[in-house]
Coordinates of C-alpha atoms in Angstrom, one line a residue:
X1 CA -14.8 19.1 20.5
X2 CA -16.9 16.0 19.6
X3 CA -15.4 12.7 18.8
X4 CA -16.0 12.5 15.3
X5 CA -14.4 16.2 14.8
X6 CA -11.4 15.1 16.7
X7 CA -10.8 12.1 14.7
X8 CA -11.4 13.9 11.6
X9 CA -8.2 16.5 13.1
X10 CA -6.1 13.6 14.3
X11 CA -6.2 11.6 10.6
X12 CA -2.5 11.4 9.3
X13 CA -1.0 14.4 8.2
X14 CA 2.0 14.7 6.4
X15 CA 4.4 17.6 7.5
X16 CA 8.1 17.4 8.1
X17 CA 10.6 20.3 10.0
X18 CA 13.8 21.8 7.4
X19 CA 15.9 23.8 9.6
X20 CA 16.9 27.3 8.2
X21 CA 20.4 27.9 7.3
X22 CA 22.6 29.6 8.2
X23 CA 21.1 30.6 11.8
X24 CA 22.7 33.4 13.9
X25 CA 25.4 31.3 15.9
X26 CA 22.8 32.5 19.4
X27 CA 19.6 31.0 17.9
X28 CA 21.6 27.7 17.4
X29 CA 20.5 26.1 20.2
X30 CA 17.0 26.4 19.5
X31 CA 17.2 25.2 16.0
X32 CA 18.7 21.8 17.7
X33 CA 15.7 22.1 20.3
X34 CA 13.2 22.5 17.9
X35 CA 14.9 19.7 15.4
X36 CA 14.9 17.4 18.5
X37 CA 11.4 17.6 19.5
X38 CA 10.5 17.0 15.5
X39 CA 12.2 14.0 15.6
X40 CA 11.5 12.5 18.8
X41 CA 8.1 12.7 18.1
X42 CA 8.1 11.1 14.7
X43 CA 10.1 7.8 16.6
X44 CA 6.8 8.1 19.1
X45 CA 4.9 8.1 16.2
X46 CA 6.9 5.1 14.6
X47 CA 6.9 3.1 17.3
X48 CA 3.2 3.6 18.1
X49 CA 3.1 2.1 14.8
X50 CA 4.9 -1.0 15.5
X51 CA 3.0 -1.4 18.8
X52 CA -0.3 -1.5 17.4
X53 CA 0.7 -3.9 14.7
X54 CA 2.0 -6.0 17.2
X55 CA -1.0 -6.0 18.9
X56 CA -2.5 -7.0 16.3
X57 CA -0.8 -10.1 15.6
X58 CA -0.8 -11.1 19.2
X59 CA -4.3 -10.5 19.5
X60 CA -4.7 -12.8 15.9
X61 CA -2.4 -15.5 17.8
X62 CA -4.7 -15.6 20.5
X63 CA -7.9 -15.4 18.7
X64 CA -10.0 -19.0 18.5
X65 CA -13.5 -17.4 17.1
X66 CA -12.1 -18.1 13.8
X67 CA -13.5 -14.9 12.7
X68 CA -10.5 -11.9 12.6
X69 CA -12.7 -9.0 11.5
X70 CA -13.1 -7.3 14.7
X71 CA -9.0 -7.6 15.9
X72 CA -8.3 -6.1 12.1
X73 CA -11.2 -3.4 12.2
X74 CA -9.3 -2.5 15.7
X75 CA -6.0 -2.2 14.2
X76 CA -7.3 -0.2 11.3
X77 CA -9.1 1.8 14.0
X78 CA -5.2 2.9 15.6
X79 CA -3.7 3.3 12.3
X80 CA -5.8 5.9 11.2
X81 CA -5.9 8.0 14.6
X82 CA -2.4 7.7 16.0
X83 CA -0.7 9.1 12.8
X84 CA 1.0 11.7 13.1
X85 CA -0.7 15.2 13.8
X86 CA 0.1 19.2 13.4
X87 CA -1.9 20.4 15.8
X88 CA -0.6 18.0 18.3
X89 CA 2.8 18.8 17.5
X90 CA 2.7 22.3 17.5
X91 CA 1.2 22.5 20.8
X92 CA 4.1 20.4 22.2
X93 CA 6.7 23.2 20.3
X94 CA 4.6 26.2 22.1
X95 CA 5.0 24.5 25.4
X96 CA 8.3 23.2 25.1
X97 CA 9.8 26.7 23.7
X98 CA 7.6 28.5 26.1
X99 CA 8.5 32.1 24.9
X100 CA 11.0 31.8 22.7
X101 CA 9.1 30.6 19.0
X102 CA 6.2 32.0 17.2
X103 CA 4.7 30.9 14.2
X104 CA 4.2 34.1 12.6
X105 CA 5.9 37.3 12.7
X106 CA 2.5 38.5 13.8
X107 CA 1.5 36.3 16.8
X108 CA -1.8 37.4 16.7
X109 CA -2.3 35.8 13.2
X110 CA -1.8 32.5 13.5
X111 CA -2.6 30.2 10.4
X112 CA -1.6 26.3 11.6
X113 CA -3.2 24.6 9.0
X114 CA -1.5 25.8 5.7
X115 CA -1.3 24.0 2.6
X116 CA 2.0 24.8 2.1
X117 CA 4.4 25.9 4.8
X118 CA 4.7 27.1 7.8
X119 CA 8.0 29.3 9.6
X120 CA 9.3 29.2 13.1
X121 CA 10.7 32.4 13.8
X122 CA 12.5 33.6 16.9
X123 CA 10.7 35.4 19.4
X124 CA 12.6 39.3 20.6
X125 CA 15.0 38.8 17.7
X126 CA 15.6 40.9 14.9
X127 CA 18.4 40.0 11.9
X128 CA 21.0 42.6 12.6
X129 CA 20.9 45.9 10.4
X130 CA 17.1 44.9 9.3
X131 CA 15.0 46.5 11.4
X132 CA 11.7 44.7 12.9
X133 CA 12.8 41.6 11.5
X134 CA 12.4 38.2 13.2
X135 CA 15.4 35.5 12.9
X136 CA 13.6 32.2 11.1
X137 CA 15.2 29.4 12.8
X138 CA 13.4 26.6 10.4
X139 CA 10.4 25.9 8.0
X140 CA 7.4 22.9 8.7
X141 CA 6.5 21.7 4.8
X142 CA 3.8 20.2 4.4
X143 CA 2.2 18.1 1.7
X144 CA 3.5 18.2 -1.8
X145 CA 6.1 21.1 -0.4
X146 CA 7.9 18.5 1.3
X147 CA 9.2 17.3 -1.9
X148 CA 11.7 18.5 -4.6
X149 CA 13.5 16.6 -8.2
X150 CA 16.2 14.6 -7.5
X151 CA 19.2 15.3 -9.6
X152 CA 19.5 12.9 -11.8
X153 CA 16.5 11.5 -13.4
X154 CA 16.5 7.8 -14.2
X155 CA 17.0 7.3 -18.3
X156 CA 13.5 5.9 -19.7
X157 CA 11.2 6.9 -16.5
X158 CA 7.5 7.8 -17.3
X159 CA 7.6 10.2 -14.2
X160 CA 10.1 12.4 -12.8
X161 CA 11.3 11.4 -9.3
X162 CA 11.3 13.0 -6.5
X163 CA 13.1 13.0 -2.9
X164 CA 11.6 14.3 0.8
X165 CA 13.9 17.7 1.8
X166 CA 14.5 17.3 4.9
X167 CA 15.2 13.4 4.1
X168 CA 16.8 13.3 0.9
X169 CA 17.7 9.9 -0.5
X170 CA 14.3 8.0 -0.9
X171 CA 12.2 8.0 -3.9
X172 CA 9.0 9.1 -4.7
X173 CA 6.7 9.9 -7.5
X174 CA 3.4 12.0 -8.4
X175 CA 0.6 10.1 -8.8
X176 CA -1.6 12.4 -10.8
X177 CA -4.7 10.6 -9.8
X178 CA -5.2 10.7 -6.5
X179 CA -3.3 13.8 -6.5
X180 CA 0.1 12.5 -4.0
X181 CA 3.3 11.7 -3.8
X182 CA 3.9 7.9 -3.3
X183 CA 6.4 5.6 -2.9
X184 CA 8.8 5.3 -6.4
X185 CA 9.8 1.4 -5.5
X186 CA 6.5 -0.7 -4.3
X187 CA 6.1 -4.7 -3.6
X188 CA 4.9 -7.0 -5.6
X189 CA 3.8 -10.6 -4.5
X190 CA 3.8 -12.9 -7.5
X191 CA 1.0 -15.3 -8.9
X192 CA 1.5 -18.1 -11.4
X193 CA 0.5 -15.3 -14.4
X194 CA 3.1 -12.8 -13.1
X195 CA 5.8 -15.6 -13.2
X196 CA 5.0 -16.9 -16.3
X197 CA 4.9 -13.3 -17.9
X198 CA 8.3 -12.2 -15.7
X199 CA 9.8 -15.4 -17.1
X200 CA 9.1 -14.5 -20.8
X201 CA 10.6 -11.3 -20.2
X202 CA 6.9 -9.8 -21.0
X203 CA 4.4 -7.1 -19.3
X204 CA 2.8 -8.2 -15.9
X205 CA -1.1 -8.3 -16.9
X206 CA -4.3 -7.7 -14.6
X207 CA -6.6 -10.9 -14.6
X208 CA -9.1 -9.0 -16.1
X209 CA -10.1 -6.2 -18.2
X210 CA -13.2 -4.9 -20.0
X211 CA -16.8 -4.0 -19.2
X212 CA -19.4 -5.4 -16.5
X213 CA -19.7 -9.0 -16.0
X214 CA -21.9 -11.1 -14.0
X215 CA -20.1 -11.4 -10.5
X216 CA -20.6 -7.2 -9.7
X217 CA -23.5 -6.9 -11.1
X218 CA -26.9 -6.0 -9.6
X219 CA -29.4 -8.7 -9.1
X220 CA -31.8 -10.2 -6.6
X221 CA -29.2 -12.4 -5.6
X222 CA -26.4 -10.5 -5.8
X223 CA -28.2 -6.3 -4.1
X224 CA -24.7 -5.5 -3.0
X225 CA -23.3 -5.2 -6.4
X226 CA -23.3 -2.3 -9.6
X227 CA -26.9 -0.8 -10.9
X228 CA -25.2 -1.6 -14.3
X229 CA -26.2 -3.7 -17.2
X230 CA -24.1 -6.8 -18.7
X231 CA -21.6 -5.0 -20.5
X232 CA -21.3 -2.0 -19.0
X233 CA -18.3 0.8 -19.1
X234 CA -18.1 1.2 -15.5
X235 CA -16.6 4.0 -13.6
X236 CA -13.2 3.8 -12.2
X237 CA -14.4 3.9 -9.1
X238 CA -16.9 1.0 -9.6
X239 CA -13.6 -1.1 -11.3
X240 CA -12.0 0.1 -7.9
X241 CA -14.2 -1.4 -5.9
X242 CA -15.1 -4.3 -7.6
X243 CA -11.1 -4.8 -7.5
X244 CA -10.9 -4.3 -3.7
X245 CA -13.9 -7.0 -3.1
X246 CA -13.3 -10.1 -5.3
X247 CA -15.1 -9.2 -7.7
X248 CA -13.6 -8.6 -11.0
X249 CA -10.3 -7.9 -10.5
X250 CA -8.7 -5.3 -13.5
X251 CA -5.8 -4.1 -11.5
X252 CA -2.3 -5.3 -10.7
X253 CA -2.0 -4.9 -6.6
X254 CA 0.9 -3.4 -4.9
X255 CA 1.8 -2.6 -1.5
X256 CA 3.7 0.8 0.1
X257 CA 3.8 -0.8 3.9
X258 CA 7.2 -2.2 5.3
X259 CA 4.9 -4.5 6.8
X260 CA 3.2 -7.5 5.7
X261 CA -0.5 -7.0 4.8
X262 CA -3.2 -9.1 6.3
X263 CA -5.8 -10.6 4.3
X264 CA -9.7 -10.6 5.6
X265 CA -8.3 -13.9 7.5
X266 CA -5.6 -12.0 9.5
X267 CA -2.7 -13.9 7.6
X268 CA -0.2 -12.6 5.3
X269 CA -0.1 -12.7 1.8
X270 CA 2.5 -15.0 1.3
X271 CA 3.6 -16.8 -2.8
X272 CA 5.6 -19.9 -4.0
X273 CA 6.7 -17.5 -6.7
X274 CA 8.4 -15.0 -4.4
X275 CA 7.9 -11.0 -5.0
X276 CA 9.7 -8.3 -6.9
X277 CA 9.5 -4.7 -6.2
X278 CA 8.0 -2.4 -8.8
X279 CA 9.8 0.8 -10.0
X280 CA 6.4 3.2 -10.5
X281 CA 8.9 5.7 -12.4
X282 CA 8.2 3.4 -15.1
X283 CA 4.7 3.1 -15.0
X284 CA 1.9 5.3 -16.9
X285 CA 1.5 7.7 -14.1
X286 CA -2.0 7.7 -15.1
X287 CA -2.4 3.9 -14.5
X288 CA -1.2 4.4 -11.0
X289 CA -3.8 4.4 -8.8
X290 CA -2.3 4.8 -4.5
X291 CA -5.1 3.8 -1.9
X292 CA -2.8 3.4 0.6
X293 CA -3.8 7.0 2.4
X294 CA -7.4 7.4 3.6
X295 CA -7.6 10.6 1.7
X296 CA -6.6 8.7 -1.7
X297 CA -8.8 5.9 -0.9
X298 CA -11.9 8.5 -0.1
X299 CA -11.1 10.4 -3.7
X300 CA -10.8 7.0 -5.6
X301 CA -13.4 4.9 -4.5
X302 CA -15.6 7.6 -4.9
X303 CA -18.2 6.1 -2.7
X304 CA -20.3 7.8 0.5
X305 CA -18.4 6.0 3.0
X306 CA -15.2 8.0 4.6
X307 CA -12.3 6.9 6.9
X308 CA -13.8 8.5 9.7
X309 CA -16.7 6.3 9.6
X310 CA -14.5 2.9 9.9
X311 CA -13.2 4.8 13.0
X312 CA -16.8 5.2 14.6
X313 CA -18.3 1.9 13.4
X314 CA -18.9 -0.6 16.1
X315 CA -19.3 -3.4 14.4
X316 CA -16.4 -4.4 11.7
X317 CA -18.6 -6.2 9.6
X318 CA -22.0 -5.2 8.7
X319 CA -25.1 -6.7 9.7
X320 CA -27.7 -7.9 7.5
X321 CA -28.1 -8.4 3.7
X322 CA -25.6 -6.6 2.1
X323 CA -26.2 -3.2 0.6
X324 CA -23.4 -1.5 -2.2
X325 CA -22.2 1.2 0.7
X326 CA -21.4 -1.7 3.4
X327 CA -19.5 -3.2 0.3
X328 CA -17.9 0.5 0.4
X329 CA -17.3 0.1 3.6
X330 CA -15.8 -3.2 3.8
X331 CA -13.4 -1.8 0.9
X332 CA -12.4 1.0 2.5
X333 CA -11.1 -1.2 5.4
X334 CA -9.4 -3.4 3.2
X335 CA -7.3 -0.4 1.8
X336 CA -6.5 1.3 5.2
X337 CA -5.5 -2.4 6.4
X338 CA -3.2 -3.5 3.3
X339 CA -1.6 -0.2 2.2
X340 CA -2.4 -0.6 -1.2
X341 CA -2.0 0.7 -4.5
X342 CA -3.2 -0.8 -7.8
X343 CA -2.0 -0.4 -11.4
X344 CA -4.6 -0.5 -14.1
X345 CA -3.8 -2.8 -16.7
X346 CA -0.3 -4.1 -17.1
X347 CA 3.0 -2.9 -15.2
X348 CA 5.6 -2.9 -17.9
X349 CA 8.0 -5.3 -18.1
X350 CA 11.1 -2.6 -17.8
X351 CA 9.3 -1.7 -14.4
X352 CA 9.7 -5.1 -12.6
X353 CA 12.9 -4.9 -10.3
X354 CA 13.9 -8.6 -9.3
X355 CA 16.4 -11.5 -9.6
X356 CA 15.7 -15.1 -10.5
X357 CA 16.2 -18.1 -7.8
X358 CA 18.2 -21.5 -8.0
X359 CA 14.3 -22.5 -6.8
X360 CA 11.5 -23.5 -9.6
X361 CA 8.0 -24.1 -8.9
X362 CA 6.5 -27.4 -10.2
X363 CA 2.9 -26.6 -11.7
X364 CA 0.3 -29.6 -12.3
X365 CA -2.9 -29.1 -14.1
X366 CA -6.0 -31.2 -13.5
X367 CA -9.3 -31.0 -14.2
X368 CA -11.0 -32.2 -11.1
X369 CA -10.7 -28.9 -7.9
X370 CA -10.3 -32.4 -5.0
X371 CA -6.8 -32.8 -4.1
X372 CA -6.8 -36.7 -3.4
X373 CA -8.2 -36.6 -7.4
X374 CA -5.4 -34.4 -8.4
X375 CA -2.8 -35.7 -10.7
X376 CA -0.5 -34.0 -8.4
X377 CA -1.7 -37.2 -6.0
X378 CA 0.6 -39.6 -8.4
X379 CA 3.6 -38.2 -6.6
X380 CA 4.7 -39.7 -3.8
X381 CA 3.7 -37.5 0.2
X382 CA 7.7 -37.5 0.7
X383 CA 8.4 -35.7 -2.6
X384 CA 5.5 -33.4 -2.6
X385 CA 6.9 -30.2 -1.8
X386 CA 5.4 -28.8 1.7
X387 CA 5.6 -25.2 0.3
X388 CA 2.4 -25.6 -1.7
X389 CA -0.5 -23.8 -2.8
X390 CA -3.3 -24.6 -4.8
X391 CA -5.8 -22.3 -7.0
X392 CA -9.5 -21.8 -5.7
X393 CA -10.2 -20.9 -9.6
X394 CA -9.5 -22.8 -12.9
X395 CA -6.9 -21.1 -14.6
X396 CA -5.6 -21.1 -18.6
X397 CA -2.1 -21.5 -18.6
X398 CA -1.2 -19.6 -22.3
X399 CA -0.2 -22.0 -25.1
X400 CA -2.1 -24.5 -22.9
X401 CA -5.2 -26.4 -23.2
X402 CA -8.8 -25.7 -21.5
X403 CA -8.9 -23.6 -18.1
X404 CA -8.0 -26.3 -15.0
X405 CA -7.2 -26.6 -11.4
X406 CA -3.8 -25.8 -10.9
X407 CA -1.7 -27.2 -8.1
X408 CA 2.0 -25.7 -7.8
X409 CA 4.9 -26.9 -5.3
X410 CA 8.0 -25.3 -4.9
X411 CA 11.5 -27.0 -4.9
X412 CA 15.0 -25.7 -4.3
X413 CA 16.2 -26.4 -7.6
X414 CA 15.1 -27.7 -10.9
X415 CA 16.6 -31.3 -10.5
X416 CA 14.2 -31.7 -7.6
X417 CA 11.1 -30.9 -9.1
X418 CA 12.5 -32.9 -12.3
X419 CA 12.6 -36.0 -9.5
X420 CA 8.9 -35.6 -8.9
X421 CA 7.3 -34.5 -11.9
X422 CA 8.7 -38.2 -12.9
X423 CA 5.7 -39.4 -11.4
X424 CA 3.4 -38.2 -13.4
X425 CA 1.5 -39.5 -16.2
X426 CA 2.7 -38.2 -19.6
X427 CA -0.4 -36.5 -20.4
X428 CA -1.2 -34.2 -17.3
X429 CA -0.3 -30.6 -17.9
X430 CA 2.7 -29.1 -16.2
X431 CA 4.6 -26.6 -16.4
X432 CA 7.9 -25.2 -14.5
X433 CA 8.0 -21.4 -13.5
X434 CA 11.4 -19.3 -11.8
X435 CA 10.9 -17.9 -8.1
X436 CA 12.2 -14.2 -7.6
X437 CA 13.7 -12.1 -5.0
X438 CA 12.9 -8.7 -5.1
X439 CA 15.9 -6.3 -6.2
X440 CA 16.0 -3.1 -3.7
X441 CA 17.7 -0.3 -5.8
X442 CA 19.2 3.0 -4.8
X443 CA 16.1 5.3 -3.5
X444 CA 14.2 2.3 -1.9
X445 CA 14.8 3.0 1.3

């Protein structure tokens, strides 16, 4: 088979093994076998996973180039191909039950790549007093099958939820757009405007919204960017991608990974403000947009560049001036990599799962970018909090003045940051926002 039809096979598929029940006491044992080898190879799976993660960060430790691309590109690389895979799996069940398992009560028929499901049955059995019929010792579900309605539905949810069958307990919803089940409760890592917004008990709000500006549009400067005119409706799919670059961003970004993501830089997002978790069940299921699977990400971006062609690219970044598909390209690693999904819009305040801190973060206005001309400068080095982090934008606090360079520290309590802000002069801008610790409720994990 070539390589690029092999990695198209190996890409993650989703399929999980629910045992039939009841089982003739005899075909017992093989129900446990076959459960067994399901489950053994989803922790070889999981822990493939964690190994090339780890590599990863081990490889970013090491690095001195100062350019991460090609260690992430690598990673993303093993992400997509050592998911987990049917036709692997089901070759491993045929030699491991050597004899005793088909997949079909005709043999001869095989059909391994379903949309829906797929049953086991015992080979040389019959179900007593039915003639010429085979025992079915489990079914594999895949896809949307896997899934059923939990029991009771949350009061005030946008979307019913759902729970995995053979896993019941965790969460999930339909995400109408890309046409998969995702993740109910995702995470959210908070800027100054999420903070602000959280702490006036209002709507978390995209940076942006309306039609084309300057920064993704077309020029001689700028070839990598929309064939569009200044004002615009674009596609989704162009807000997508103009989202995932830098350039305008319109969406409020989530993550589904139990792992940190990684920025371009190979470091982890990281906020003064802390994170909260976001129950989608209480989101506009039509605002939810999951690129977080390379399928999702393929549909939505809408683009001519597929997963399979980060796989086979040998360089991670392109080379030359810039065309519209290498920004494609660059996007669609920067999905696979961070596991994201992005809401259009706002993300209701009702949605936000979270509890406040003791800790405040001290935010000082200025309207000079240089930190040694910052106000922040008039306080003292040993009561400038190290946990810092300074915008690379001008921002417009609401009810404030013009748009300025924002400098925020974080302290452990308000008396603290009361202590430093002392310092200042009486006309710089400041302004004190809560931290947050995301809440985990029942269904997270």
């Amino acid at each position: 088979m070539p390589t690029g039809l092999f990695l198209q096979a190996a890409f993650r598929h989703k399929f999980e093994f629910i045992p039939a029940t009841p089982v003739p006491a005899e075909w017992a044992f093989l129900v446990a076998k076959i459960t067994s080898i399901f489950d053994t190879y989803a922790r070889e799976k999981k822990a493939q996973a964690a190994a090339d993660y780890l590599e990863m960060q081990t490889a970013l430790t090491l690095d001195a180039s100062g350019n991460a691309h090609p260690i992430l590109h690598a990673y993303e690389k093993a992400h997509l191909q050592h998911g987990k895979d049917w036709h692997d799996l089901a070759n491993q069940l045929l030699k491991r039950c050597a004899g005793q398992i088909q997949f079909s009560e005709d043999p001869s028929s095989v059909n391994l790549m379903r949309d829906d499901s797929i049953r086991i049955f015992a080979r040389h059995s019959t179900v007593r007093g039915v003639q010429n019929t085979l025992v079915v010792l489990g079914t594999v579900t895949f896809g949307s099958f896997r899934f059923r309605p939990i029991a009771a539905q949350p009061v005030g949810a946008q979307s019913p939820v759902f729970e995995r069958i053979a896993k019941p307990g965790k969460h999930y919803i339909y995400a109408p757009k890309s046409d998969t089940y995702v993740r109910r409760f995702v995470a959210r890592g908070l800027n100054q405007s999420d903070a602000l917004n959280h702490d006036l008990a209002q709507d978390l709000q995209a940076p942006h919204d309306g039609d084309a500006q300057a920064r993704e549009i077309y020029s001689e400067a700028q070839k990598s960017r929309h064939a569009v005119l200044a004002g615009a409706a674009l596609l989704t799919s162009q807000q997508l991608l103009s989202h995932t670059r830098g350039w305008r961003k319109r969406f409020i970004s989530t993550g589904v990974s139990n792992r940190p993501a990684l920025s371009t830089r190979g470091a982890p997002f990281s906020s003064v403000f802390g994170a909260v978790t976001i129950d989608l069940a209480m989101v506009d299921p039509q605002t939810i947009f999951p690129l977080n699977s390379h399928l999702a990400a393929e549909r939505l971006l809408g683009g001519d560049v597929t997963a399979l062609q980060v796989v086979n690219a040998h360089e991670a970044q392109p080379l030359g001036n810039r065309t519209l598909g290498d920004e494609e390209f660059l996007a669609m690693r920067d999905v696979l990599r961070t596991q994201e999904l992005v809401v259009a819009g706002a993300v209701p305040h009702a949605a936000v799962c979270a509890q406040r801190q003791v800790g405040v973060v001290l935010g000082i206005a200025g309207s000079v970018r240089r930190p040694d001309a910052h106000p922040a400068y008039a306080i003292p080095e040993d009561l400038r909090s190290a946990s810092n982090e300074r915008l690379a934008y001008p921002w417009l606090r609401p009810g404030g003045g013009v748009g300025q360079w924002w400098w925020f520290f974080a302290y452990a309590n308000r008396a603290l940051a009361d202590t430093a802000a002392l310092n200042l002069d009486p006309s710089v801008e400041r302004y004190f926002f809560g931290t947050y610790v995301p809440v985990c409720p029942p269904g997270t994990n």
